[in-house]
Short mmCIF file of C-alpha atoms in Angstrom, two decimals:
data_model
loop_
_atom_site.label_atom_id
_atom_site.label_comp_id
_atom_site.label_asym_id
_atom_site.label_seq_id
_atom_site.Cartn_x
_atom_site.Cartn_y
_atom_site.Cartn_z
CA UNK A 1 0.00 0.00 0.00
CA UNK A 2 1.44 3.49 -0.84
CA UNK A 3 0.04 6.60 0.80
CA UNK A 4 0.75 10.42 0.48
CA UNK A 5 0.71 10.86 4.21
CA UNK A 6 0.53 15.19 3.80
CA UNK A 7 -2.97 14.47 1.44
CA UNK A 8 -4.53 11.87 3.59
CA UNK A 9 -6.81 11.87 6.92
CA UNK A 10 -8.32 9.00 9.02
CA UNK A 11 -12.33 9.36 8.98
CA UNK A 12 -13.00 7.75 12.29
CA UNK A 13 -17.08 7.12 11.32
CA UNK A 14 -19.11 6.42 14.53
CA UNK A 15 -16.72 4.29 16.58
CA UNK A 16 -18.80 5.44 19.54
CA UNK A 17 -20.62 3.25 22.33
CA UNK A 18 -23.63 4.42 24.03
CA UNK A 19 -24.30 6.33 27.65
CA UNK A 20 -27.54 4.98 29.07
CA UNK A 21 -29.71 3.22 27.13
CA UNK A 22 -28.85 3.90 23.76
CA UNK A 23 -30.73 0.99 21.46
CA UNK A 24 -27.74 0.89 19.18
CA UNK A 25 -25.07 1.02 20.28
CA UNK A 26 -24.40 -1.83 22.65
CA UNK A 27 -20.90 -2.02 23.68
CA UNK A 28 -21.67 -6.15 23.93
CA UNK A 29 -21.81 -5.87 19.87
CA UNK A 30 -18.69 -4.79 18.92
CA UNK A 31 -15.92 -7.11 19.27
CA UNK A 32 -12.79 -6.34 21.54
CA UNK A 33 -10.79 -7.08 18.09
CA UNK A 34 -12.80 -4.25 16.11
CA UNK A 35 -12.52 -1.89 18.95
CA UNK A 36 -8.88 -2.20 19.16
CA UNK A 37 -7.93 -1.63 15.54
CA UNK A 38 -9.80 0.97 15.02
CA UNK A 39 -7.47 2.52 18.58
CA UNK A 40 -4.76 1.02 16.27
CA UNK A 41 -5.42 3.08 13.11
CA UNK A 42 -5.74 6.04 15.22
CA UNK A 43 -2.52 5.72 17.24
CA UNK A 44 -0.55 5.08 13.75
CA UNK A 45 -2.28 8.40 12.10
CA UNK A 46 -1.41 10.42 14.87
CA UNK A 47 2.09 8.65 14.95
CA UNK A 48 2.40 9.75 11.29
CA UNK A 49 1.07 12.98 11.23
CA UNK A 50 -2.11 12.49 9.46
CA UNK A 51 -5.46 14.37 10.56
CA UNK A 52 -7.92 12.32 12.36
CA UNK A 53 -11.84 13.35 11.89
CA UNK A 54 -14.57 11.74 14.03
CA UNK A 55 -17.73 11.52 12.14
CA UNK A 56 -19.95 11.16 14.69
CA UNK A 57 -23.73 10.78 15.10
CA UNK A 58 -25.04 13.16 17.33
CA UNK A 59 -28.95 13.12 16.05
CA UNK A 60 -31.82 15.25 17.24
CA UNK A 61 -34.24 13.49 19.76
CA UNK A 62 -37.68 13.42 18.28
CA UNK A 63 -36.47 14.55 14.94
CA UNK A 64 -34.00 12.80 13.24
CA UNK A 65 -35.76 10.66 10.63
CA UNK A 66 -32.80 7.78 11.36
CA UNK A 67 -33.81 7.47 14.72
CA UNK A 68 -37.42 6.32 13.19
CA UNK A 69 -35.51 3.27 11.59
CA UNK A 70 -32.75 2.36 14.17
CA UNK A 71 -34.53 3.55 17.37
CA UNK A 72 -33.30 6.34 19.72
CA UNK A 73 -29.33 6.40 19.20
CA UNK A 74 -25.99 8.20 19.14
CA UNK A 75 -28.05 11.34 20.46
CA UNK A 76 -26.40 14.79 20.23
CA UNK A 77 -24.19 14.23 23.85
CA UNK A 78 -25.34 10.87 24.50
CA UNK A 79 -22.66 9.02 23.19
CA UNK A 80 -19.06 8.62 23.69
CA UNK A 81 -15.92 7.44 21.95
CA UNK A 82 -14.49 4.17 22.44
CA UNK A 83 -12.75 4.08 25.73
CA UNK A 84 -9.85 2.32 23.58
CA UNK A 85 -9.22 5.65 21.14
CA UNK A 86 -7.24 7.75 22.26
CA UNK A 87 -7.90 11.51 21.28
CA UNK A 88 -5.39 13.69 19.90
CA UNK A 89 -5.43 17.39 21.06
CA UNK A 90 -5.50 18.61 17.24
CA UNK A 91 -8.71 16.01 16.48
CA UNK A 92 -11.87 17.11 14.55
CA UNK A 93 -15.23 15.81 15.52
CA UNK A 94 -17.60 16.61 12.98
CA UNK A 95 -21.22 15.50 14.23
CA UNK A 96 -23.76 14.27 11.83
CA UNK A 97 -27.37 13.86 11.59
CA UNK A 98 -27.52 11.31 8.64
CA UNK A 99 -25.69 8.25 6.97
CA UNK A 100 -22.52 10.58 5.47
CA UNK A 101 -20.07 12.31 7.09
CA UNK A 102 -20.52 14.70 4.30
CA UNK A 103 -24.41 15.32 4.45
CA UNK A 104 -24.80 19.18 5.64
CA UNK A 105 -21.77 18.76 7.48
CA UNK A 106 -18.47 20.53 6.91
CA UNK A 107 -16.30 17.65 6.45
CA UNK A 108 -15.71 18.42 2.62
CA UNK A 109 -14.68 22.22 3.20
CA UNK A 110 -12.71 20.71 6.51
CA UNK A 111 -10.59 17.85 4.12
CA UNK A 112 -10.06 20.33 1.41
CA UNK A 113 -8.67 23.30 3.78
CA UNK A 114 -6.24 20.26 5.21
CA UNK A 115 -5.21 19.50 1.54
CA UNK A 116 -6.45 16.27 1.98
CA UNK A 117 -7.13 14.17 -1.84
CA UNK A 118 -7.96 10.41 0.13
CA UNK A 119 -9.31 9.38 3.22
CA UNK A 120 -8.64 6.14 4.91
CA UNK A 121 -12.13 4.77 6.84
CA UNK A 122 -12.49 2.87 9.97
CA UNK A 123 -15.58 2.36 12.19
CA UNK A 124 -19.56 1.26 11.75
CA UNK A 125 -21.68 0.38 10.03
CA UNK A 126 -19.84 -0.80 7.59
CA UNK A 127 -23.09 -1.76 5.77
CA UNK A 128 -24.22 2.06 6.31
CA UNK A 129 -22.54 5.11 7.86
CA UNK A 130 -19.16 4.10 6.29
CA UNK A 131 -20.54 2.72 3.17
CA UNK A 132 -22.87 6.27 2.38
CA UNK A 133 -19.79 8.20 3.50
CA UNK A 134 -17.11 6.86 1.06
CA UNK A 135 -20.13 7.03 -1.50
CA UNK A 136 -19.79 11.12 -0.76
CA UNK A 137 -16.70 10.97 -0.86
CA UNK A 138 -16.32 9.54 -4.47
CA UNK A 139 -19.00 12.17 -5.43
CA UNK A 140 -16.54 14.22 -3.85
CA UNK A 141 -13.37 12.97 -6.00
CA UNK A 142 -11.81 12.01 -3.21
CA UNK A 143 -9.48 8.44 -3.15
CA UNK A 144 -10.49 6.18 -0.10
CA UNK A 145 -9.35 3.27 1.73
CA UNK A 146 -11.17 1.07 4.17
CA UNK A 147 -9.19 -0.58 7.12
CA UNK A 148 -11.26 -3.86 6.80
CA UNK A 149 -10.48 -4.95 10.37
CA UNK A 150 -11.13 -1.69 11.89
CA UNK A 151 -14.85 -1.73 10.43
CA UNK A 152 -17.50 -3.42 11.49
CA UNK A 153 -21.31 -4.58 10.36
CA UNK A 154 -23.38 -5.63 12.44
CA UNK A 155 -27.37 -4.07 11.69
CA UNK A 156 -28.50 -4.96 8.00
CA UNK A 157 -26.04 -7.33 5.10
CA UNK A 158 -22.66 -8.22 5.29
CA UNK A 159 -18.92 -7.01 6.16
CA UNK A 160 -18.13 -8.86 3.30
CA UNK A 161 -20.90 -7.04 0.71
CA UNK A 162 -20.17 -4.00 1.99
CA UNK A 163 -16.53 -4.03 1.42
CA UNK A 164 -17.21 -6.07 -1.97
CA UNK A 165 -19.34 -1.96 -2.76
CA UNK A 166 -16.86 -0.10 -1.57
CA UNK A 167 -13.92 -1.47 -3.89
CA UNK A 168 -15.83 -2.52 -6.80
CA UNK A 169 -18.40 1.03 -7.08
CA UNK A 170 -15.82 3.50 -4.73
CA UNK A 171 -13.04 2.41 -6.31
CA UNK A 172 -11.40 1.90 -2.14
CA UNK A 173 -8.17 0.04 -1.32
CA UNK A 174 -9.01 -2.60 0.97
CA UNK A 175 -6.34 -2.98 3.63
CA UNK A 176 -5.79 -3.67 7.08
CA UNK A 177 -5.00 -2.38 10.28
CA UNK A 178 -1.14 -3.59 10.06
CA UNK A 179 -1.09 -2.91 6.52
CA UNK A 180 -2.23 0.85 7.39
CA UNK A 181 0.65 0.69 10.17
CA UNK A 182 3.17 -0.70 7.97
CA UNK A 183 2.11 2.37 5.01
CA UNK A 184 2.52 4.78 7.62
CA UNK A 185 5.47 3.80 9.56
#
């Protein structure tokens, strides 16, 4: 894998657990190896210099349409990120209200003022959030890469379908968490 550190940035899509009773995001769903390479990719972007952007949900009680499909979730300071990530000073969070990191958020105006031409993707649903977000971000022209072991699907289809979409109609590199390491080592 080859990767223009200065015009990259790790898109860290909801890789958040819930406080209280979220309906989502049960901390019992996503695996302790999932949870820990997504810490991984972090720890090697900040290592390396690259931006790291949480795209996180942060939806309106009683008015998000989402929460009329998925139940009550990732509410606007109701959710956390995983205890395993560790957050940089010089992080972004960008909060979102749909699918995309990019719908009516600032995330596109945010990679291009960082000079940023791919992002690399962890986090979940791989099926969904991460799938709709690298969608806007072809859209976008940007290049992407998916850390396959650092996403996760677990509501609706398959890890393997969604990471089947992502190559074949994204055009994403498909790579791991030690192949990510090794790239920016």
């Amino acid at each position: 894998m080859e990767l223009e550190k200065n015009a990259a940035a790790l898109l860290v899509i909801d890789a958040i657990e819930a406080v209280g009773a979220d309906s989502l995001y049960d901390p019992d769903a996503a695996t302790a190896a999932y949870r820990n390479a997504v810490a991984r990719a972090v720890a090697a972007c900040h290592a390396a210099g690259v931006p790291v952007i949480f795209c996180n949900d942060a939806h309106v009680r009683g008015l998000d349409r989402e929460l009329e499909l998925w139940g009550e979730h990732g509410i606007a300071g109701e959710s956390r990120i995983f205890s395993e990530v560790e957050v940089g000073e010089g992080d972004i969070v960008i909060p979102k209200r749909r699918y995309s990191g990019f719908f009516q958020t600032d995330l596109d105006l945010t990679l291009r003022e960082l000079g940023v031409t791919t992002v690399i993707a962890v986090g979940a649903d791989t099926n969904i959030c991460v799938l709709h977000t690298l969608a806007d971000a072809y859209f976008n022209n940007y290049a992407s890469v998916v850390v396959t072991d650092a996403t996760m699907t677990f509501l609706c289809g398959t890890q393997e379908g969604a990471l089947e979409h992502c190559e074949k109609c994204y055009g994403s590199q498909l790579v791991t968490v030690a192949e990510l390491e090794a790239a920016l080592a």
